[in-house]
PDB file of C-alpha atoms in Angstrom:
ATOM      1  CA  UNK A   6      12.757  20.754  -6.742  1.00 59.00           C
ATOM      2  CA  UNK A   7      15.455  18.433  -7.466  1.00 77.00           C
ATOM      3  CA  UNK A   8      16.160  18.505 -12.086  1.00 84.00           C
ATOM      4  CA  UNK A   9      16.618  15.239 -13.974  1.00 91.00           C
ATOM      5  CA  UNK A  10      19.661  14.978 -16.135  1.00 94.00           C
ATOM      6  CA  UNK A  11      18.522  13.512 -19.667  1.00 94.00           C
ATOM      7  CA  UNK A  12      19.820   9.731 -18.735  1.00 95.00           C
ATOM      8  CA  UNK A  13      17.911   9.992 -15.488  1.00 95.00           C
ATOM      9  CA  UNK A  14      14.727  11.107 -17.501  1.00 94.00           C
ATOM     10  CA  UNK A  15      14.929   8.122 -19.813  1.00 95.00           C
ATOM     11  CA  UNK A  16      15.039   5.691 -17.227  1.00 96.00           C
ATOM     12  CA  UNK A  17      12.146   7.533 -15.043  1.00 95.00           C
ATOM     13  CA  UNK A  18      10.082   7.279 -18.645  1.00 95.00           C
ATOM     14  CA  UNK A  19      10.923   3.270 -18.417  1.00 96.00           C
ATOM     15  CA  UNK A  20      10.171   2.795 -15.120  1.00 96.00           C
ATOM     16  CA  UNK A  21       6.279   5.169 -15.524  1.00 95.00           C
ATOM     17  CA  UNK A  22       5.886   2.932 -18.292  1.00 95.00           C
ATOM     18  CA  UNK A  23       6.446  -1.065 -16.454  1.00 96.00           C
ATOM     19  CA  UNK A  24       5.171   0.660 -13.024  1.00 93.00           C
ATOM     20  CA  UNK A  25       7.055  -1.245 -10.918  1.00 94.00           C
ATOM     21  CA  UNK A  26       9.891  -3.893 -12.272  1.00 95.00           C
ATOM     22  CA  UNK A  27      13.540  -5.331 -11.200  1.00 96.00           C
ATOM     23  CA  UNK A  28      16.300  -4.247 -13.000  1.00 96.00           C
ATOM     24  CA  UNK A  29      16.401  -5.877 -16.454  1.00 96.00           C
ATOM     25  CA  UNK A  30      12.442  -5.113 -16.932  1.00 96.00           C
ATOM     26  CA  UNK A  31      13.348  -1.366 -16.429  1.00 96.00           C
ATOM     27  CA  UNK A  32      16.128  -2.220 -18.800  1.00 96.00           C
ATOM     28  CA  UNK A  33      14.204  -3.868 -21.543  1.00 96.00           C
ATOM     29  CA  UNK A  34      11.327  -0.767 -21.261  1.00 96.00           C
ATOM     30  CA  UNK A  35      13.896   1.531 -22.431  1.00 96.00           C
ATOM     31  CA  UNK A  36      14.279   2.199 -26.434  1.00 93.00           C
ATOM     32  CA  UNK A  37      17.399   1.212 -28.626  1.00 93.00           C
ATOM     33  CA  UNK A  38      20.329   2.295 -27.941  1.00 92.00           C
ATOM     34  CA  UNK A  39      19.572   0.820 -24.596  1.00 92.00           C
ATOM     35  CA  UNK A  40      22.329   1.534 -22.396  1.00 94.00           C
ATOM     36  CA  UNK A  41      24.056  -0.964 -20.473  1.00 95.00           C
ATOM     37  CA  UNK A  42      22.658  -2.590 -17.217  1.00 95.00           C
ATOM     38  CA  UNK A  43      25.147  -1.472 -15.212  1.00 96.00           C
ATOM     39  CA  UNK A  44      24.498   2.215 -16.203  1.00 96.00           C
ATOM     40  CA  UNK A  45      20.907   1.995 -15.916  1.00 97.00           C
ATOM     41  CA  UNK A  46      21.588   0.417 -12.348  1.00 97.00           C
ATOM     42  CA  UNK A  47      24.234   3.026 -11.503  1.00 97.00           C
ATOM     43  CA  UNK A  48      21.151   5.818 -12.394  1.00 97.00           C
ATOM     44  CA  UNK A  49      18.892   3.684 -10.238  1.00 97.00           C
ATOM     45  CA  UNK A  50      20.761   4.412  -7.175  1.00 97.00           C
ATOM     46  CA  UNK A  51      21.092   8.407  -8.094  1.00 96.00           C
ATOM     47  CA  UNK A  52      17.349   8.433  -8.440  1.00 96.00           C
ATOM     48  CA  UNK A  53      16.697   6.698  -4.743  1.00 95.00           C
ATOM     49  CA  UNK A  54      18.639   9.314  -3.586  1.00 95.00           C
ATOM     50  CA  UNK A  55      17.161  12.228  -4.668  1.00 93.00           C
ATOM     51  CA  UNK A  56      13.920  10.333  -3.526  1.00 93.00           C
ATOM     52  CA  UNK A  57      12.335   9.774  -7.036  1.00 94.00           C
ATOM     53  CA  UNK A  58      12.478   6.226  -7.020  1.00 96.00           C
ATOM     54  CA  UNK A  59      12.134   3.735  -4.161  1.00 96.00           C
ATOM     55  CA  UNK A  60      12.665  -0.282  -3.866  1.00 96.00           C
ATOM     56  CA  UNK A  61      11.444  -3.607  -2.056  1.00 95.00           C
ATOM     57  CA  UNK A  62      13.922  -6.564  -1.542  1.00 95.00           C
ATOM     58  CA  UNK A  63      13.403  -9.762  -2.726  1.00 90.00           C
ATOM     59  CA  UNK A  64      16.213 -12.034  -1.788  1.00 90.00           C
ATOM     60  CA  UNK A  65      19.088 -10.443  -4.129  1.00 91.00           C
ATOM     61  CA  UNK A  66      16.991  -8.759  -6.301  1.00 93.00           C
ATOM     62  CA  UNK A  67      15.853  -5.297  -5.981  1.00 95.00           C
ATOM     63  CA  UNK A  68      11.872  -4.248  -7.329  1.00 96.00           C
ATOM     64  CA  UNK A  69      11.881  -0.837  -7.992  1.00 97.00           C
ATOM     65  CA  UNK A  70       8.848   1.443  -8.356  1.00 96.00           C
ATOM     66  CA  UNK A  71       8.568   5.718  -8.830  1.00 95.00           C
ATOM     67  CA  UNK A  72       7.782   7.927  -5.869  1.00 93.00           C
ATOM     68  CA  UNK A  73       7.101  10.648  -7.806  1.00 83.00           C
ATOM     69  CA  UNK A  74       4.059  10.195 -10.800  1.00 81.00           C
ATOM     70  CA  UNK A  75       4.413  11.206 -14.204  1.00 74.00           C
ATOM     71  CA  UNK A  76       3.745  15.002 -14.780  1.00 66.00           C
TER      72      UNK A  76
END
């Protein structure tokens, strides 16, 4: 089974905790220091591809939910 790296684990934990959310919800679930948007975005994508998070499209905007539930 694909490992988390701490970063990755943190944003998994935010995204568990709104369910499903676009970008800055995932962003403002996450505790301070937040890091910045971009970053979390940037993990995002890492996470889709090793299949542990997936996303709908609305318009520009990407909804992101977890494939994988929390253990």
């Amino acid at each position: 089974m694909k490992t988390l790296t701490k970063a990755e684990e943190q944003v998994m934990q935010a995204l568990w905790k709104v369910e499903q959310g676009f970008l800055k919800d995932i962003t403002d679930a996450i505790p301070e220091p937040k890091p910045h948007t971009n970053t979390v975005a940037t993990i995002l994508k890492i996470l889709i591809e090793k299949e542990f998070v997936a996303f709908e499209v609305f318009s520009r905007a990407h909804r992101y939910y977890p494939l994988v539930s929390k253990e």
